[in-house]
Amino acid sequence: MAAKLISLLIGYLFGTILTADLVVRKKTGKNVFEVGSGNPGMANVMRQFGFKAGALVLSGDLLKTIAAVLVTMLLFPKGAPVLRLYAVLGCTVGHNWPLWHRFRGGKGVATTCMGIFLYAPLLGLISDTIGMLVVFSTGYLPVGAVVITTLFAVLTFLFKGAEAGVLALVLAAIMFDRHLPGLIRVAKGEEKRNAQYFKKRSGKT
């Protein structure tokens, strides 16, 4: 039990490093919550400052997930593989509800997508790929994000057991919660499609 809690804490601490905030502060001196939609994620930064800035945010979010998993593996080299999933869950919770930012965070898509791949490469790759195809075919990012975690939860229950399945289900619930407003907009026909979502504002360089 101690190893699981420590893995969660490691993940949480890494997750609270909001790359988007670091990039925006470097570029503007403002915090990310004052820019665009206020969401500390790749999409918001990319819309406001272009592809390079968005890529930096994505890279940072992926790297902090990798770091959380690696530290967990180094601390518990003989620990059960499921400890990696605890670290991934902690990282996503930290990204979404960071203590240092009064629990205002992102949506955890990058941390989740990378994390499930690190835990179960084949299942994660299948889930990430199918979710990405859903985004490309529908144009809706919220739908693809929810598909990724829902599919992964089902596959994890089937092939990795109940404990891992429950953790995957929690990740799916978090993803649904963070994207519920977007899903409602999709249902109402008000959500921007993918091409518009990443399009820079008119006159922006």
Backbone as CSV, one residue per row, in Angstrom:
resi,resn,N_x,N_y,N_z,CA_x,CA_y,CA_z,C_x,C_y,C_z
1,MET,0.826,-1.209,0.000,0.000,0.000,0.000,0.862,1.261,0.000
2,ALA,1.963,1.211,0.781,2.850,2.380,0.845,3.433,2.700,-0.524
3,ALA,3.836,1.655,-1.244,4.422,1.869,-2.571,3.411,2.512,-3.524
4,LYS,2.161,2.135,-3.402,1.122,2.697,-4.269,0.900,4.180,-3.956
5,LEU,0.850,4.507,-2.672,0.654,5.901,-2.273,1.845,6.765,-2.682
6,ILE,3.052,6.219,-2.516,4.250,6.955,-2.921,4.257,7.168,-4.426
7,SER,3.859,6.151,-5.178,3.795,6.276,-6.644,2.800,7.351,-7.053
8,LEU,1.657,7.377,-6.383,0.663,8.429,-6.633,1.233,9.811,-6.345
9,LEU,1.949,9.928,-5.214,2.513,11.216,-4.816,3.592,11.672,-5.793
10,ILE,4.440,10.744,-6.219,5.469,11.076,-7.208,4.817,11.619,-8.472
11,GLY,3.809,10.904,-8.937,3.098,11.338,-10.132,2.468,12.706,-9.940
12,TYR,1.854,12.908,-8.781,1.188,14.185,-8.521,2.178,15.342,-8.565
13,LEU,3.315,15.179,-7.932,4.307,16.252,-7.872,4.816,16.616,-9.265
14,PHE,5.085,15.620,-10.071,5.504,15.907,-11.448,4.363,16.547,-12.231
15,GLY,3.159,16.064,-11.998,2.003,16.576,-12.735,1.730,18.040,-12.491
16,THR,2.086,18.527,-11.300,1.791,19.922,-10.974,2.706,20.908,-11.694
17,ILE,3.715,20.403,-12.375,4.572,21.275,-13.188,3.810,21.586,-14.475
18,LEU,3.215,22.753,-14.554,2.407,23.115,-15.712,3.305,23.736,-16.787
19,THR,3.654,22.946,-17.768,4.546,23.418,-18.833,3.970,24.627,-19.543
20,ALA,2.672,24.630,-19.741,2.022,25.749,-20.438,2.255,27.059,-19.693
21,ASP,2.201,27.006,-18.379,2.413,28.218,-17.598,3.853,28.709,-17.738
22,LEU,4.806,27.784,-17.747,6.211,28.166,-17.903,6.452,28.812,-19.261
23,VAL,5.863,28.237,-20.312,6.047,28.770,-21.661,5.421,30.156,-21.789
24,VAL,4.204,30.308,-21.285,3.503,31.598,-21.389,4.209,32.676,-20.573
25,ARG,4.660,32.322,-19.379,5.382,33.297,-18.559,6.659,33.751,-19.250
26,LYS,7.337,32.820,-19.904,8.562,33.163,-20.614,8.278,34.111,-21.774
27,LYS,7.159,33.895,-22.459,6.836,34.695,-23.637,6.197,36.038,-23.299
28,THR,5.390,36.078,-22.251,4.585,37.277,-22.001,4.737,37.881,-20.609
29,GLY,5.241,37.095,-19.666,5.289,37.559,-18.287,3.985,37.338,-17.547
30,LYS,2.962,36.869,-18.252,1.666,36.591,-17.639,1.595,35.116,-17.275
31,ASN,0.601,34.767,-16.448,0.372,33.339,-16.220,-0.609,32.827,-17.267
32,VAL,-0.597,31.539,-17.484,-1.375,30.949,-18.568,-2.871,31.126,-18.375
33,PHE,-3.310,31.323,-17.138,-4.735,31.457,-16.862,-5.294,32.796,-17.337
34,GLU,-4.395,33.708,-17.703,-4.813,35.016,-18.206,-4.805,35.072,-19.733
35,VAL,-4.502,33.969,-20.373,-4.318,33.953,-21.826,-5.356,33.050,-22.494
36,GLY,-5.984,33.552,-23.541,-6.922,32.739,-24.312,-8.043,32.180,-23.454
37,SER,-8.214,30.852,-23.550,-9.270,30.187,-22.781,-8.905,30.034,-21.313
38,GLY,-7.624,30.270,-20.998,-7.177,30.105,-19.621,-6.799,28.683,-19.278
39,ASN,-6.929,27.771,-20.234,-6.585,26.379,-19.975,-5.080,26.172,-20.138
40,PRO,-4.413,25.576,-19.139,-2.975,25.379,-19.219,-2.592,24.127,-20.006
41,GLY,-2.941,24.137,-21.269,-2.655,22.989,-22.112,-2.129,23.401,-23.476
42,MET,-1.751,22.397,-24.255,-1.155,22.632,-25.559,-2.073,23.414,-26.489
43,ALA,-3.347,23.048,-26.552,-4.264,23.640,-27.528,-4.400,25.151,-27.327
44,ASN,-4.566,25.565,-26.083,-4.713,26.992,-25.799,-3.454,27.758,-26.174
45,VAL,-2.293,27.226,-25.792,-1.028,27.905,-26.094,-0.782,27.934,-27.596
46,MET,-1.113,26.850,-28.281,-0.902,26.802,-29.725,-1.793,27.812,-30.439
47,ARG,-3.027,27.941,-29.988,-3.928,28.903,-30.607,-3.414,30.326,-30.440
48,GLN,-2.823,30.604,-29.284,-2.400,31.976,-28.992,-1.019,32.315,-29.541
49,PHE,-0.105,31.347,-29.544,1.293,31.659,-29.853,1.906,30.816,-30.966
50,GLY,1.114,29.909,-31.548,1.618,29.172,-32.688,2.112,27.775,-32.366
51,PHE,2.526,27.092,-33.424,2.865,25.666,-33.333,4.049,25.402,-32.411
52,LYS,5.099,26.200,-32.528,6.309,25.951,-31.741,6.026,25.994,-30.248
53,ALA,5.284,27.011,-29.815,4.948,27.120,-28.397,4.084,25.942,-27.950
54,GLY,3.126,25.571,-28.793,2.278,24.430,-28.462,3.068,23.143,-28.369
55,ALA,4.042,22.972,-29.280,4.878,21.776,-29.265,5.734,21.709,-28.008
56,LEU,6.198,22.861,-27.542,6.973,22.901,-26.297,6.126,22.449,-25.108
57,VAL,4.889,22.905,-25.083,3.979,22.513,-24.001,3.727,21.012,-24.052
58,LEU,3.435,20.503,-25.234,3.178,19.069,-25.373,4.399,18.265,-24.938
59,SER,5.584,18.683,-25.392,6.815,17.964,-25.042,7.022,17.937,-23.532
60,GLY,6.798,19.086,-22.889,6.966,19.149,-21.437,5.995,18.254,-20.705
61,ASP,4.741,18.226,-21.156,3.735,17.393,-20.498,4.025,15.903,-20.692
62,LEU,4.532,15.552,-21.859,4.909,14.158,-22.088,6.109,13.773,-21.242
63,LEU,7.092,14.674,-21.178,8.321,14.389,-20.430,8.066,14.260,-18.938
64,LYS,7.168,15.077,-18.390,6.913,14.966,-16.949,6.209,13.647,-16.621
65,THR,5.411,13.149,-17.554,4.778,11.842,-17.353,5.822,10.737,-17.389
66,ILE,6.719,10.817,-18.360,7.805,9.841,-18.452,8.657,9.873,-17.192
67,ALA,8.974,11.080,-16.718,9.799,11.222,-15.520,9.117,10.600,-14.306
68,ALA,7.819,10.829,-14.155,7.086,10.267,-13.016,7.145,8.748,-13.018
69,VAL,6.968,8.162,-14.187,7.000,6.706,-14.297,8.413,6.172,-14.057
70,LEU,9.418,6.851,-14.602,10.801,6.398,-14.428,11.234,6.458,-12.964
71,VAL,10.897,7.541,-12.283,11.253,7.650,-10.868,10.577,6.552,-10.057
72,THR,9.331,6.287,-10.363,8.613,5.209,-9.684,9.297,3.871,-9.918
73,MET,9.703,3.616,-11.139,10.369,2.348,-11.456,11.728,2.247,-10.765
74,LEU,12.432,3.374,-10.659,13.735,3.370,-9.977,13.585,3.133,-8.476
75,LEU,12.555,3.722,-7.881,12.321,3.539,-6.448,11.828,2.142,-6.116
76,PHE,11.054,1.573,-7.022,10.468,0.244,-6.785,10.795,-0.675,-7.956
77,PRO,12.077,-1.019,-8.130,12.480,-1.825,-9.287,11.832,-3.212,-9.327
78,LYS,11.445,-3.715,-8.169,10.808,-5.034,-8.112,9.304,-4.914,-7.858
79,GLY,8.808,-3.697,-7.922,7.385,-3.477,-7.675,6.529,-3.962,-8.829
80,ALA,5.266,-4.161,-8.545,4.334,-4.609,-9.574,4.203,-3.551,-10.665
81,PRO,4.039,-3.971,-11.920,3.870,-3.003,-13.019,2.740,-2.014,-12.790
82,VAL,1.748,-2.399,-11.998,0.607,-1.514,-11.768,1.033,-0.227,-11.067
83,LEU,2.209,-0.234,-10.404,2.688,0.991,-9.767,2.883,2.098,-10.791
84,ARG,3.241,1.723,-12.015,3.390,2.725,-13.071,2.056,3.414,-13.339
85,LEU,0.979,2.649,-13.265,-0.336,3.229,-13.522,-0.760,4.151,-12.379
86,TYR,-0.338,3.823,-11.164,-0.588,4.730,-10.043,0.138,6.055,-10.279
87,ALA,1.380,5.981,-10.773,2.135,7.199,-11.063,1.466,8.009,-12.166
88,VAL,0.939,7.331,-13.164,0.239,8.004,-14.265,-1.020,8.695,-13.750
89,LEU,-1.768,8.000,-12.917,-2.975,8.604,-12.334,-2.600,9.832,-11.508
90,GLY,-1.547,9.702,-10.692,-1.104,10.835,-9.892,-0.680,12.006,-10.747
91,CYS,0.022,11.733,-11.840,0.482,12.786,-12.742,-0.695,13.518,-13.377
92,THR,-1.698,12.775,-13.785,-2.879,13.386,-14.397,-3.664,14.213,-13.384
93,VAL,-3.809,13.699,-12.160,-4.494,14.453,-11.111,-3.712,15.729,-10.789
94,GLY,-2.374,15.612,-10.725,-1.549,16.787,-10.458,-1.655,17.827,-11.551
95,HIS,-1.709,17.373,-12.797,-1.847,18.295,-13.922,-3.212,18.989,-13.908
96,ASN,-4.229,18.239,-13.569,-5.590,18.791,-13.595,-5.922,19.631,-12.363
97,TRP,-5.364,19.252,-11.211,-5.659,19.956,-9.962,-4.361,20.231,-9.190
98,PRO,-3.515,21.119,-9.725,-2.227,21.390,-9.074,-2.374,22.250,-7.820
99,LEU,-1.796,21.794,-6.742,-1.883,22.506,-5.472,-1.347,23.925,-5.583
100,TRP,-0.225,24.090,-6.304,0.443,25.386,-6.365,-0.354,26.417,-7.174
101,HIS,-1.341,25.972,-7.916,-2.156,26.890,-8.716,-3.607,26.885,-8.239
102,ARG,-3.764,26.657,-6.933,-5.103,26.645,-6.324,-6.024,25.637,-6.995
103,PHE,-5.439,24.521,-7.391,-6.159,23.397,-7.980,-6.799,23.737,-9.326
104,ARG,-6.267,24.758,-9.988,-6.703,25.087,-11.353,-5.693,24.489,-12.317
105,GLY,-6.143,23.568,-13.158,-5.216,22.912,-14.062,-5.822,22.622,-15.419
106,GLY,-5.228,21.660,-16.103,-5.635,21.339,-17.465,-6.603,20.186,-17.541
107,LYS,-6.547,19.488,-18.657,-7.483,18.396,-18.906,-6.810,17.029,-18.905
108,GLY,-5.490,17.000,-18.883,-4.778,15.743,-18.703,-4.739,14.820,-19.898
109,VAL,-4.945,15.349,-21.090,-4.936,14.479,-22.266,-3.536,13.950,-22.553
110,ALA,-2.549,14.839,-22.573,-1.182,14.413,-22.889,-0.632,13.462,-21.837
111,THR,-0.839,13.782,-20.560,-0.325,12.912,-19.504,-0.991,11.535,-19.555
112,THR,-2.270,11.512,-19.842,-2.989,10.241,-19.900,-2.563,9.416,-21.099
113,CYS,-2.499,10.044,-22.261,-2.146,9.301,-23.478,-0.739,8.724,-23.397
114,MET,0.204,9.509,-22.899,1.555,8.995,-22.731,1.598,7.946,-21.629
115,GLY,0.902,8.220,-20.535,0.938,7.322,-19.391,0.401,5.940,-19.668
116,ILE,-0.712,5.855,-20.369,-1.272,4.521,-20.640,-0.360,3.739,-21.585
117,PHE,0.343,4.452,-22.460,1.309,3.783,-23.329,2.490,3.252,-22.516
118,LEU,2.970,4.039,-21.547,4.089,3.602,-20.714,3.706,2.402,-19.849
119,TYR,2.464,2.371,-19.406,2.027,1.248,-18.564,1.828,-0.016,-19.387
120,ALA,1.108,0.088,-20.475,0.793,-1.081,-21.311,0.936,-0.653,-22.770
121,PRO,2.142,-0.763,-23.329,2.408,-0.214,-24.670,1.405,-0.630,-25.746
122,LEU,1.056,-1.897,-25.808,0.146,-2.348,-26.863,-1.260,-1.804,-26.645
123,LEU,-1.775,-1.964,-25.433,-3.127,-1.482,-25.139,-3.195,0.039,-25.254
124,GLY,-2.144,0.705,-24.789,-2.106,2.158,-24.881,-2.044,2.634,-26.321
125,LEU,-1.224,1.945,-27.127,-1.107,2.322,-28.535,-2.426,2.126,-29.274
126,ILE,-3.098,1.019,-29.002,-4.393,0.759,-29.636,-5.385,1.855,-29.257
127,SER,-5.457,2.169,-27.972,-6.420,3.169,-27.486,-6.104,4.557,-28.033
128,ASP,-4.823,4.937,-27.968,-4.430,6.261,-28.469,-4.692,6.389,-29.962
129,THR,-4.387,5.335,-30.706,-4.562,5.381,-32.162,-6.028,5.497,-32.547
130,ILE,-6.861,4.675,-31.927,-8.286,4.716,-32.246,-8.883,6.063,-31.847
131,GLY,-8.488,6.584,-30.693,-8.977,7.891,-30.277,-8.558,8.988,-31.245
132,MET,-7.313,8.898,-31.734,-6.824,9.881,-32.695,-7.598,9.789,-34.007
133,LEU,-7.899,8.579,-34.419,-8.691,8.398,-35.644,-10.097,8.977,-35.479
134,VAL,-10.643,8.857,-34.281,-11.959,9.443,-34.009,-11.892,10.964,-34.138
135,VAL,-10.816,11.550,-33.632,-10.649,13.008,-33.759,-10.560,13.393,-35.227
136,PHE,-9.754,12.662,-35.997,-9.584,12.982,-37.416,-10.887,12.810,-38.195
137,SER,-11.662,11.787,-37.838,-12.880,11.509,-38.601,-14.043,12.414,-38.212
138,THR,-14.114,12.788,-36.920,-15.227,13.629,-36.462,-14.842,15.100,-36.357
139,GLY,-13.556,15.356,-36.128,-13.094,16.720,-35.914,-13.266,17.205,-34.487
140,TYR,-13.715,16.315,-33.585,-13.992,16.726,-32.212,-12.965,16.158,-31.237
141,LEU,-12.167,17.018,-30.640,-11.161,16.593,-29.671,-11.768,15.984,-28.401
142,PRO,-12.832,16.550,-27.839,-13.392,15.958,-26.621,-13.858,14.515,-26.819
143,VAL,-14.436,14.234,-27.980,-14.921,12.874,-28.252,-13.752,11.904,-28.312
144,GLY,-12.699,12.276,-29.025,-11.528,11.404,-29.128,-10.882,11.151,-27.784
145,ALA,-10.789,12.184,-26.948,-10.167,12.046,-25.633,-10.922,11.045,-24.763
146,VAL,-12.239,11.123,-24.797,-13.056,10.212,-23.998,-12.986,8.787,-24.554
147,VAL,-12.949,8.652,-25.869,-12.839,7.329,-26.493,-11.546,6.643,-26.059
148,ILE,-10.445,7.388,-26.028,-9.149,6.817,-25.653,-9.219,6.156,-24.283
149,THR,-9.674,6.894,-23.291,-9.657,6.361,-21.928,-10.730,5.300,-21.696
150,THR,-11.867,5.441,-22.358,-12.917,4.432,-22.207,-12.473,3.103,-22.788
151,LEU,-11.905,3.144,-23.977,-11.409,1.922,-24.605,-10.291,1.310,-23.772
152,PHE,-9.387,2.159,-23.290,-8.279,1.636,-22.482,-8.792,0.974,-21.208
153,ALA,-9.808,1.546,-20.586,-10.369,0.950,-19.373,-10.932,-0.441,-19.654
154,VAL,-11.644,-0.575,-20.757,-12.213,-1.876,-21.122,-11.100,-2.899,-21.372
155,LEU,-10.107,-2.502,-22.153,-9.001,-3.405,-22.467,-8.203,-3.774,-21.223
156,THR,-8.047,-2.817,-20.319,-7.280,-3.067,-19.100,-8.004,-4.050,-18.190
157,PHE,-9.302,-3.905,-18.044,-10.074,-4.875,-17.274,-9.934,-6.278,-17.876
158,LEU,-9.943,-6.351,-19.197,-9.891,-7.647,-19.873,-8.532,-8.313,-19.767
159,PHE,-7.458,-7.518,-19.854,-6.128,-8.111,-19.996,-5.168,-7.838,-18.837
160,LYS,-5.498,-6.884,-17.960,-4.564,-6.541,-16.885,-5.120,-6.751,-15.482
161,GLY,-6.371,-7.118,-15.372,-6.922,-7.410,-14.062,-7.730,-6.271,-13.458
162,ALA,-8.345,-6.581,-12.317,-9.313,-5.667,-11.710,-8.666,-4.389,-11.173
163,GLU,-7.522,-4.509,-10.477,-6.920,-3.309,-9.879,-6.520,-2.295,-10.943
164,ALA,-5.819,-2.773,-11.962,-5.435,-1.877,-13.052,-6.669,-1.355,-13.771
165,GLY,-7.675,-2.208,-13.903,-8.907,-1.793,-14.567,-9.604,-0.669,-13.827
166,VAL,-9.613,-0.741,-12.497,-10.235,0.318,-11.698,-9.470,1.632,-11.879
167,LEU,-8.129,1.566,-11.875,-7.333,2.775,-12.076,-7.601,3.370,-13.459
168,ALA,-7.697,2.499,-14.458,-7.995,2.969,-15.816,-9.383,3.589,-15.876
169,LEU,-10.315,3.021,-15.126,-11.669,3.566,-15.087,-11.681,4.954,-14.435
170,VAL,-10.855,5.136,-13.416,-10.740,6.458,-12.786,-10.194,7.471,-13.787
171,LEU,-9.179,7.055,-14.561,-8.647,7.937,-15.604,-9.736,8.304,-16.616
172,ALA,-10.559,7.324,-16.965,-11.649,7.580,-17.905,-12.666,8.550,-17.311
173,ALA,-12.972,8.379,-16.030,-13.932,9.277,-15.366,-13.389,10.704,-15.308
174,ILE,-12.088,10.832,-15.032,-11.466,12.156,-15.002,-11.551,12.812,-16.376
175,MET,-11.243,12.034,-17.416,-11.275,12.574,-18.774,-12.688,13.015,-19.149
176,PHE,-13.668,12.206,-18.782,-15.067,12.566,-19.063,-15.446,13.849,-18.335
177,ASP,-15.047,13.936,-17.072,-15.367,15.121,-16.274,-14.763,16.380,-16.882
178,ARG,-13.502,16.310,-17.304,-12.825,17.492,-17.834,-13.341,17.895,-19.204
179,HIS,-13.923,16.941,-19.923,-14.395,17.249,-21.274,-15.910,17.313,-21.380
180,LEU,-16.595,17.240,-20.234,-18.055,17.270,-20.265,-18.604,18.527,-20.939
181,PRO,-18.074,19.730,-20.635,-18.589,20.916,-21.340,-18.430,20.812,-22.852
182,GLY,-17.274,20.286,-23.296,-17.056,20.123,-24.731,-17.999,19.115,-25.340
183,LEU,-18.260,18.023,-24.618,-19.176,17.003,-25.123,-20.599,17.566,-25.239
184,ILE,-20.962,18.405,-24.284,-22.284,19.044,-24.353,-22.365,19.960,-25.565
185,ARG,-21.268,20.686,-25.823,-21.245,21.557,-27.009,-21.312,20.742,-28.297
186,VAL,-20.663,19.579,-28.300,-20.741,18.695,-29.471,-22.187,18.287,-29.707
187,ALA,-22.870,17.887,-28.645,-24.265,17.464,-28.758,-25.162,18.584,-29.273
188,LYS,-24.810,19.827,-28.926,-25.597,20.984,-29.357,-25.131,21.534,-30.708
189,GLY,-24.053,20.965,-31.247,-23.519,21.460,-32.507,-22.752,22.755,-32.368
190,GLU,-22.265,23.048,-31.156,-21.582,24.311,-30.902,-20.067,24.163,-30.769
191,GLU,-19.562,22.943,-30.708,-18.132,22.731,-30.515,-17.356,22.968,-31.805
192,LYS,-16.213,23.650,-31.691,-15.362,23.855,-32.857,-14.718,22.546,-33.269
193,ARG,-14.630,22.340,-34.562,-13.970,21.135,-35.056,-12.459,21.304,-35.024
194,ASN,-11.765,20.230,-35.242,-10.316,20.190,-35.061,-9.577,21.265,-35.840
195,ALA,-9.913,21.466,-37.106,-9.198,22.435,-37.932,-9.337,23.840,-37.368
196,GLN,-10.512,24.145,-36.829,-10.744,25.465,-36.243,-10.092,25.571,-34.868
197,TYR,-10.039,24.442,-34.178,-9.575,24.428,-32.797,-8.135,24.893,-32.686
198,PHE,-7.310,24.486,-33.666,-5.901,24.830,-33.619,-5.561,26.012,-34.514
199,LYS,-6.559,26.574,-35.155,-6.305,27.679,-36.033,-5.939,28.925,-35.224
200,LYS,-4.870,29.576,-35.608,-4.455,30.775,-34.890,-5.445,31.895,-35.168
201,ARG,-5.577,32.753,-34.203,-6.509,33.856,-34.365,-6.067,34.748,-35.512
202,SER,-7.044,35.355,-36.156,-6.766,36.220,-37.287,-5.800,37.310,-36.886
203,GLY,-4.719,37.468,-37.694,-3.735,38.509,-37.441,-2.656,38.079,-36.491
204,LYS,-2.742,36.854,-35.941,-1.749,36.385,-34.985,-0.567,35.817,-35.748
205,THR,0.652,36.053,-35.286,1.844,35.518,-35.947,2.477,34.461,-35.102
